[in-house]
PDB file of C-alpha atoms in Angstrom:
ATOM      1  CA  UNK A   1     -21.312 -37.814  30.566  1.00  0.00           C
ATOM      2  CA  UNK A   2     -18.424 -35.189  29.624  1.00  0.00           C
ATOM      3  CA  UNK A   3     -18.782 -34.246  25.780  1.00  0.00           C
ATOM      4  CA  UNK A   4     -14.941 -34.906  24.799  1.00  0.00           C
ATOM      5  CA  UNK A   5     -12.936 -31.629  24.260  1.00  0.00           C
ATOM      6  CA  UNK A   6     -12.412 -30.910  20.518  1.00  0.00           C
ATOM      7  CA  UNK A   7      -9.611 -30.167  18.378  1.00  0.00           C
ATOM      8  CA  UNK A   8      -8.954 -27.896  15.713  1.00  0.00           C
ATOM      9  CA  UNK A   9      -8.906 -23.894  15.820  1.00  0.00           C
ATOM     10  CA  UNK A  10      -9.342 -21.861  18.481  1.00  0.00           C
ATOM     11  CA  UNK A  11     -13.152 -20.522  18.056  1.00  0.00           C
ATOM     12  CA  UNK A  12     -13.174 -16.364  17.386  1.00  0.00           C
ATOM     13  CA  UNK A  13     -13.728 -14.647  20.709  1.00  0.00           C
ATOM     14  CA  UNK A  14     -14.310 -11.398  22.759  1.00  0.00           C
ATOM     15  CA  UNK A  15     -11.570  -9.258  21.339  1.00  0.00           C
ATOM     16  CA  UNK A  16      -9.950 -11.484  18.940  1.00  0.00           C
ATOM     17  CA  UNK A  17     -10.288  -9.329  15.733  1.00  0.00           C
ATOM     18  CA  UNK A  18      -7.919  -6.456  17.939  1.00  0.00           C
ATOM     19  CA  UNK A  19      -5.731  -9.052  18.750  1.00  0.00           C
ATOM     20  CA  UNK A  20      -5.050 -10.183  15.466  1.00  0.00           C
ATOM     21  CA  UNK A  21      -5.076  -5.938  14.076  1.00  0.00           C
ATOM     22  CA  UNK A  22      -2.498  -5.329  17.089  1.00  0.00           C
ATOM     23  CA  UNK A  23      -0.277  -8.674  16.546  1.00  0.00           C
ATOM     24  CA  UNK A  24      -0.440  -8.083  13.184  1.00  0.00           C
ATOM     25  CA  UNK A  25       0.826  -4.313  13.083  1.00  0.00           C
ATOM     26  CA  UNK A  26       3.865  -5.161  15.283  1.00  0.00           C
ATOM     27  CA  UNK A  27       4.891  -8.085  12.895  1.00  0.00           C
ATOM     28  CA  UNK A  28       4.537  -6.211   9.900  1.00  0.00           C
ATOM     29  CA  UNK A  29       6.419  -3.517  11.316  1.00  0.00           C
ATOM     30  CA  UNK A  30       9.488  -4.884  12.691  1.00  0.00           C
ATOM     31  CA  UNK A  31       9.493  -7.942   9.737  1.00  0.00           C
ATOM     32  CA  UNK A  32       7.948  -5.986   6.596  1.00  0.00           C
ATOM     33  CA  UNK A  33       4.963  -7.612   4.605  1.00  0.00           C
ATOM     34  CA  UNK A  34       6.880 -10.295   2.868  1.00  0.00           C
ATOM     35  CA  UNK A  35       8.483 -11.777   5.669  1.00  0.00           C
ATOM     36  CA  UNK A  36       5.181 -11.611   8.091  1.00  0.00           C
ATOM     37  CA  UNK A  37       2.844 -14.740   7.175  1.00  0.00           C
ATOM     38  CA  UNK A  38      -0.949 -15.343   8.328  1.00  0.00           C
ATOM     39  CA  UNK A  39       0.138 -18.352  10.366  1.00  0.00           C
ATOM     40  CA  UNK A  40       2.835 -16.118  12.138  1.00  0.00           C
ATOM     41  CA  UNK A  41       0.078 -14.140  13.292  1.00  0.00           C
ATOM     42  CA  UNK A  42      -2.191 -16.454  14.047  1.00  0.00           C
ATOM     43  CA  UNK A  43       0.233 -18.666  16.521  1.00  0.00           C
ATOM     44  CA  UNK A  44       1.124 -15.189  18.010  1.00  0.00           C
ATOM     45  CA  UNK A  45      -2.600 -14.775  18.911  1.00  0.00           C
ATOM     46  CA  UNK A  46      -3.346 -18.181  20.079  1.00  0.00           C
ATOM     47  CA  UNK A  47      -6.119 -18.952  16.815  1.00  0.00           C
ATOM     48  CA  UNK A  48      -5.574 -20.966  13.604  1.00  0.00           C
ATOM     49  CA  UNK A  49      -4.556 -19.053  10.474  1.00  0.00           C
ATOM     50  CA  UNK A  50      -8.160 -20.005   9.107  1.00  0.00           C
ATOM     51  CA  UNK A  51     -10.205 -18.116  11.540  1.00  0.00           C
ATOM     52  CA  UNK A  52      -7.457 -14.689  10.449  1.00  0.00           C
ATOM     53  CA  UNK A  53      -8.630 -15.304   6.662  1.00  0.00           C
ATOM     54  CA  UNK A  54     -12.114 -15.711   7.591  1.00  0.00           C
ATOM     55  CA  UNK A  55     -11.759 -12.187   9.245  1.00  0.00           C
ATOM     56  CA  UNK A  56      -9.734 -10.579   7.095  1.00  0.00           C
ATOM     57  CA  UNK A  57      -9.403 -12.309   3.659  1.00  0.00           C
ATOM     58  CA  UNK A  58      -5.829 -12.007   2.478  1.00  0.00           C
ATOM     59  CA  UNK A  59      -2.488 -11.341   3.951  1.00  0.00           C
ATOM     60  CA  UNK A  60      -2.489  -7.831   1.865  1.00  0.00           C
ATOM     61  CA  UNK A  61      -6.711  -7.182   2.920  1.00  0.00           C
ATOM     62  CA  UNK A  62      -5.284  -7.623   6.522  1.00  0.00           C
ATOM     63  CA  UNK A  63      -2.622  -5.244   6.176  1.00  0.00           C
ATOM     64  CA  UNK A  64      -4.839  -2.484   4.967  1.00  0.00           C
ATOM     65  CA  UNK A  65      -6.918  -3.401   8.017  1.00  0.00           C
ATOM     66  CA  UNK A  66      -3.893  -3.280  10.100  1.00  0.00           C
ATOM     67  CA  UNK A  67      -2.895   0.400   9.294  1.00  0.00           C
ATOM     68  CA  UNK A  68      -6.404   1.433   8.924  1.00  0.00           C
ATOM     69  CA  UNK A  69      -6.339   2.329   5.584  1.00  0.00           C
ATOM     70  CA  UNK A  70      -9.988   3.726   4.850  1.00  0.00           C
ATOM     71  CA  UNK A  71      -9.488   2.137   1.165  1.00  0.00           C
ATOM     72  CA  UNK A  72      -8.348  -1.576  -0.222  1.00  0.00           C
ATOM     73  CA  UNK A  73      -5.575  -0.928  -2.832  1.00  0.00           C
ATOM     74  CA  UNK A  74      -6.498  -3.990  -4.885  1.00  0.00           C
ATOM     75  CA  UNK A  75      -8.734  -2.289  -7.600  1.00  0.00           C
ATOM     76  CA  UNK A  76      -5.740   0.451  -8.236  1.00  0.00           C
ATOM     77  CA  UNK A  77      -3.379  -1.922  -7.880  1.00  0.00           C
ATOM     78  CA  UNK A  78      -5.012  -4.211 -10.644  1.00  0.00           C
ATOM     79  CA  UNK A  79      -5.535  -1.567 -12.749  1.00  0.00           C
ATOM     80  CA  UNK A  80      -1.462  -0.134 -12.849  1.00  0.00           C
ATOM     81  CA  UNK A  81      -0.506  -3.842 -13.017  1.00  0.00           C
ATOM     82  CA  UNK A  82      -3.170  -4.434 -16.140  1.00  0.00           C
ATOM     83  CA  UNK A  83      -1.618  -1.239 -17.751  1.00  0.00           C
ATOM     84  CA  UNK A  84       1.245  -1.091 -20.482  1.00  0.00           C
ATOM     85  CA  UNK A  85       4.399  -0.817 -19.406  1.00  0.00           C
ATOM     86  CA  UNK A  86       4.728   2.585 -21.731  1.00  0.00           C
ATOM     87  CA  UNK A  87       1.861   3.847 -19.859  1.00  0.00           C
ATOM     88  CA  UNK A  88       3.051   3.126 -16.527  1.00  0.00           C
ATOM     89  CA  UNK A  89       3.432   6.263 -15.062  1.00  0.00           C
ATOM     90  CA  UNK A  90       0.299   7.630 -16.273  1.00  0.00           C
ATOM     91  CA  UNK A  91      -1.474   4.826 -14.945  1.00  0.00           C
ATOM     92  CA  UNK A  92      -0.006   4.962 -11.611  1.00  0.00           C
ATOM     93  CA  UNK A  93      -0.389   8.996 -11.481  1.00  0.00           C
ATOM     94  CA  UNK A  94      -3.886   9.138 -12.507  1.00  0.00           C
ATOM     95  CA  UNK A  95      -5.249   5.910 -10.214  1.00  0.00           C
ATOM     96  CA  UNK A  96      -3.565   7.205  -6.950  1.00  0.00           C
ATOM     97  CA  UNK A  97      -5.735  10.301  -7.969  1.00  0.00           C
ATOM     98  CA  UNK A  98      -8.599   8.720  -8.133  1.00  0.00           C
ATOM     99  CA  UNK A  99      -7.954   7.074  -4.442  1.00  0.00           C
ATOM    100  CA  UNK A 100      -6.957  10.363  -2.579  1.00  0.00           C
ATOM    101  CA  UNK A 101      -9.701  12.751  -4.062  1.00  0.00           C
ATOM    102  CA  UNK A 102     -12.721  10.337  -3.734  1.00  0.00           C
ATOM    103  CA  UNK A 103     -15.123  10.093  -0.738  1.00  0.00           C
ATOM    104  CA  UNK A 104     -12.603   8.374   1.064  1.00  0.00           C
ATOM    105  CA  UNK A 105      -9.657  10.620   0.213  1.00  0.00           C
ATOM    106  CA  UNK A 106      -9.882  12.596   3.319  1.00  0.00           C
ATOM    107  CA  UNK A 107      -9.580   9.994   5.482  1.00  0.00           C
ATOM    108  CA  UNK A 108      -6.693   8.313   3.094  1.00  0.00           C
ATOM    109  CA  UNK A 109      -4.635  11.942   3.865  1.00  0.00           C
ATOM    110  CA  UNK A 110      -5.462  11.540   7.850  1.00  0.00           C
ATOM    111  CA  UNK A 111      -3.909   7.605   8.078  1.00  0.00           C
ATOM    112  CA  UNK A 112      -1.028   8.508   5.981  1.00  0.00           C
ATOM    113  CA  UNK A 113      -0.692  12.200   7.888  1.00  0.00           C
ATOM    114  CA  UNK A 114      -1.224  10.066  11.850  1.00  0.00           C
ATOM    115  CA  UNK A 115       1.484   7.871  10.285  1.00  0.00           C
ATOM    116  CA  UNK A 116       4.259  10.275   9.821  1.00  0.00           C
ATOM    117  CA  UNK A 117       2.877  12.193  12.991  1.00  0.00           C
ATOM    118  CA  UNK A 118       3.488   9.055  15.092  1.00  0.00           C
ATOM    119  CA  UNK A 119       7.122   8.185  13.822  1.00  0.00           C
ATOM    120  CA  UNK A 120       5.171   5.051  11.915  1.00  0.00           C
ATOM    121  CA  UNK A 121       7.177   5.392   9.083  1.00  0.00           C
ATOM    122  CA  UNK A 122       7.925   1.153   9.291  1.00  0.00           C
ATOM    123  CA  UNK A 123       4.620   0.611   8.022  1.00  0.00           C
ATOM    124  CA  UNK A 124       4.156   3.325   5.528  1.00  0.00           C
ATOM    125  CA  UNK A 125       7.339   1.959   4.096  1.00  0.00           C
ATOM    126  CA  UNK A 126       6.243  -1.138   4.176  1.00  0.00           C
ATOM    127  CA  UNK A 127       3.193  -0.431   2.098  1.00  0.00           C
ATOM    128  CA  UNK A 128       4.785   1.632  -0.473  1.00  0.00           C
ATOM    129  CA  UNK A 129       7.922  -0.402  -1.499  1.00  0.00           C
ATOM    130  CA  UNK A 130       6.146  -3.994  -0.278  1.00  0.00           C
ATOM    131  CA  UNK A 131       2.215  -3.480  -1.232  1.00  0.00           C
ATOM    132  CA  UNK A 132       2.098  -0.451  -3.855  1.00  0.00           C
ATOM    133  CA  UNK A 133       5.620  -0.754  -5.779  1.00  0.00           C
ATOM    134  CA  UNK A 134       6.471  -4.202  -5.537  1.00  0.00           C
ATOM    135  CA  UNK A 135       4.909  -5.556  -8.707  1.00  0.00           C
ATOM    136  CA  UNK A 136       5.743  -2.602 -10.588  1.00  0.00           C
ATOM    137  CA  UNK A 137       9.413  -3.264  -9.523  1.00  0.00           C
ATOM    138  CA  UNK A 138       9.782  -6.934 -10.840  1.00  0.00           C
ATOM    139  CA  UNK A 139       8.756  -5.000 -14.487  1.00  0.00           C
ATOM    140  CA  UNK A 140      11.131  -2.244 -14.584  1.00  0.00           C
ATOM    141  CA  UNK A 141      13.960  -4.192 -13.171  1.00  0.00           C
ATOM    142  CA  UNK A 142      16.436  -3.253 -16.743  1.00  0.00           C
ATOM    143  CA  UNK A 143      19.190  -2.512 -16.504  1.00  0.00           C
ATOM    144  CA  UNK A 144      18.970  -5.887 -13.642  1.00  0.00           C
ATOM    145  CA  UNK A 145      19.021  -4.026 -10.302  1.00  0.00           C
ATOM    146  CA  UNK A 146      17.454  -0.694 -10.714  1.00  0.00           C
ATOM    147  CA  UNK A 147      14.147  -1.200 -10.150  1.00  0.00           C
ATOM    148  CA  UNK A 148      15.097  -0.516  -6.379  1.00  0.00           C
ATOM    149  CA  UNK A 149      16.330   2.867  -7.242  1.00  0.00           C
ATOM    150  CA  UNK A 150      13.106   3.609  -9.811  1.00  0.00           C
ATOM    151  CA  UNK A 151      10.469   2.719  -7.556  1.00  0.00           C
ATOM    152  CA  UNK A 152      11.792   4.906  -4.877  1.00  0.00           C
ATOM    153  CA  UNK A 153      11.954   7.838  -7.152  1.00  0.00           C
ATOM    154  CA  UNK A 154       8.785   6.888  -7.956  1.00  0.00           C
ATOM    155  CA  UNK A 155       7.467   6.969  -4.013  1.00  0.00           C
ATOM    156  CA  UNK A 156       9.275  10.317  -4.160  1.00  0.00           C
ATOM    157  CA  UNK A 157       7.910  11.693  -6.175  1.00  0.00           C
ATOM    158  CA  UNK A 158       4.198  10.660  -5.179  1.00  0.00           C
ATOM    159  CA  UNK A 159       4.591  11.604  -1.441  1.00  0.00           C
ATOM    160  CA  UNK A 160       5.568  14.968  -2.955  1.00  0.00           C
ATOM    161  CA  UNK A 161       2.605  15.187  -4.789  1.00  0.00           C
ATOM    162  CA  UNK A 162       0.423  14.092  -1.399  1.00  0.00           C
ATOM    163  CA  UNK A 163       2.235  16.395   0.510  1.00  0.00           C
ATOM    164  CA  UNK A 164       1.724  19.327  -1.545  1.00  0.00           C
ATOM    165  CA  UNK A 165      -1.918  19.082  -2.987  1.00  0.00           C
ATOM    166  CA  UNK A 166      -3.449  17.714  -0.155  1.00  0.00           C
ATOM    167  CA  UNK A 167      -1.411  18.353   3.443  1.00  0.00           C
ATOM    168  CA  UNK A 168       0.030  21.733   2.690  1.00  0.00           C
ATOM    169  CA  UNK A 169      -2.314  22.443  -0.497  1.00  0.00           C
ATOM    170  CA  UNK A 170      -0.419  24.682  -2.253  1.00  0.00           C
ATOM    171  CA  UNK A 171      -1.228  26.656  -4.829  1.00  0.00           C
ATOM    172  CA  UNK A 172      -2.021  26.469  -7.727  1.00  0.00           C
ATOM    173  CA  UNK A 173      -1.032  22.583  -7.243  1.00  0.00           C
ATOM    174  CA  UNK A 174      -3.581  22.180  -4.638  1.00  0.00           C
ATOM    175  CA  UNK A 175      -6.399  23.288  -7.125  1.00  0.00           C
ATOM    176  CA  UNK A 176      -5.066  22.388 -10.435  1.00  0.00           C
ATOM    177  CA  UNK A 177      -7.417  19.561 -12.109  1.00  0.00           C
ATOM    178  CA  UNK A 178      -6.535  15.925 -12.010  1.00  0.00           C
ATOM    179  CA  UNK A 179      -6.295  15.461 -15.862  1.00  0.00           C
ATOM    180  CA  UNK A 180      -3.665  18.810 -15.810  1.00  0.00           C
ATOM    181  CA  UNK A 181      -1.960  16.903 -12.687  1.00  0.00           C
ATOM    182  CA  UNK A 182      -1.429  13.613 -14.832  1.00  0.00           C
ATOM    183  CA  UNK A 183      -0.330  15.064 -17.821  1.00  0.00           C
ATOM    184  CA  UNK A 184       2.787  17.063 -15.661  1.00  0.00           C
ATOM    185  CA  UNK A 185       3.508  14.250 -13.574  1.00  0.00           C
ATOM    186  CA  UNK A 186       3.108  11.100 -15.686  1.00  0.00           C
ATOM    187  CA  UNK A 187       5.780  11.799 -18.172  1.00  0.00           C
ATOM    188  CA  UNK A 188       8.559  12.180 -14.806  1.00  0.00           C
ATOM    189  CA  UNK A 189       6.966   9.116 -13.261  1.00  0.00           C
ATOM    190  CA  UNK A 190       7.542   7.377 -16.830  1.00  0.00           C
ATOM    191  CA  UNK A 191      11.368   8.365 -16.811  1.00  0.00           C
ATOM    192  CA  UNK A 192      12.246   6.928 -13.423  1.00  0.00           C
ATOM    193  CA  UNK A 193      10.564   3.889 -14.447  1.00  0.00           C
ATOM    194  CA  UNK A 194      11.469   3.142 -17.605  1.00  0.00           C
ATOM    195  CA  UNK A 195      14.019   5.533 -18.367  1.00  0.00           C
ATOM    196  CA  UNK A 196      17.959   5.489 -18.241  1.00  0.00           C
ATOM    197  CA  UNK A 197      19.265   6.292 -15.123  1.00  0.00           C
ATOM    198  CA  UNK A 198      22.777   7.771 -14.291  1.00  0.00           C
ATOM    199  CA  UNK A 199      25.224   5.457 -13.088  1.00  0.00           C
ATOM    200  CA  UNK A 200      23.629   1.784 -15.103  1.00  0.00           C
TER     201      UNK A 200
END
């Protein structure tokens, strides 16, 4: 007797967490991260959107997977969005700090340097202004409409900092401690956010 076929997802196979990395990449590329969904990916692959979660957890844990980030943003990203909004920029400053200059900092700087390298920018964008900024930007939205414009001085001014303590390490930036970084960057990060801006 034939067993009867069965319904339902697609079980995980031979290559199927790549597929779903590789699908997943393209999507969030060309659509950004709000306008990709799990189940987009999932019919793109041929699996049901379960079997993606039961891989990867969330839509945000797959896009760190996605563009191999060596680090989940969630615990920095709950701790800026638990912060004051007086002490955003201090917050932000001093727990993208932590991130780049612990053991996985190295590797951080090499996905974000292979990025630019590649012309990848789509998804380095994406995870700035969509993953990073985007709750920050629904709180510093005053005068209505400018959070656009603060959040990207913000990711200005951050990429800066990347750039120039930890690609081209210049000094004395490169080897100036943390605390000393925070307390000449916060205040600036604090303006764009919260501050008035010319032209609102």
């Amino acid at each position: 007797m034939v067993a009867p076929t069965r319904s339902g997802r697609r079980p995980g196979r031979s290559g199927t967490k790549e597929s779903i990395l590789s699908v997943a990449r393209t999507l969030f590329a060309d659509k950004g991260f709000d306008k990709t969904s799990v189940r987009a990916i999932a019919a793109e692959v041929g699996v049901d959107a379960a079997l993606v979660h039961h891989y990867f957890g969330t839509k945000r844990q797959l896009f760190v997977a996605a563009i191999a980030l060596p680090v989940d943003p969630t615990k920095i990203l709950d701790t800026i969005s638990a912060a004051r909004k007086e002490d955003l920029g201090r917050s932000l400053v001093s727990s993208v700090l932590r991130v780049w200059e612990s053991d996985n900092g190295e590797a951080l700087v090499a996905a974000f340097r292979s990025m630019i390298a590649t012309g990848d920018t789509s998804l380095l964008s994406t995870f700035l202004m969509q993953v990073v900024l985007r709750d920050i930007a629904a709180r510093v939205d005053e005068p209505a409409g400018s959070a656009p414009e603060r959040v990207n001085l913000v990711a200005s001014q951050m990429s800066g900092l990347l750039l120039t303590r930890h690609v081209l390490k210049l000094e004395p930036i490169a080897s100036m401690p943390a605390d000393r970084v925070v307390e000449s960057i916060a205040p600036t990060l604090q303006r764009y956010l919260t501050g008035p801006l010319p032209g609102y």
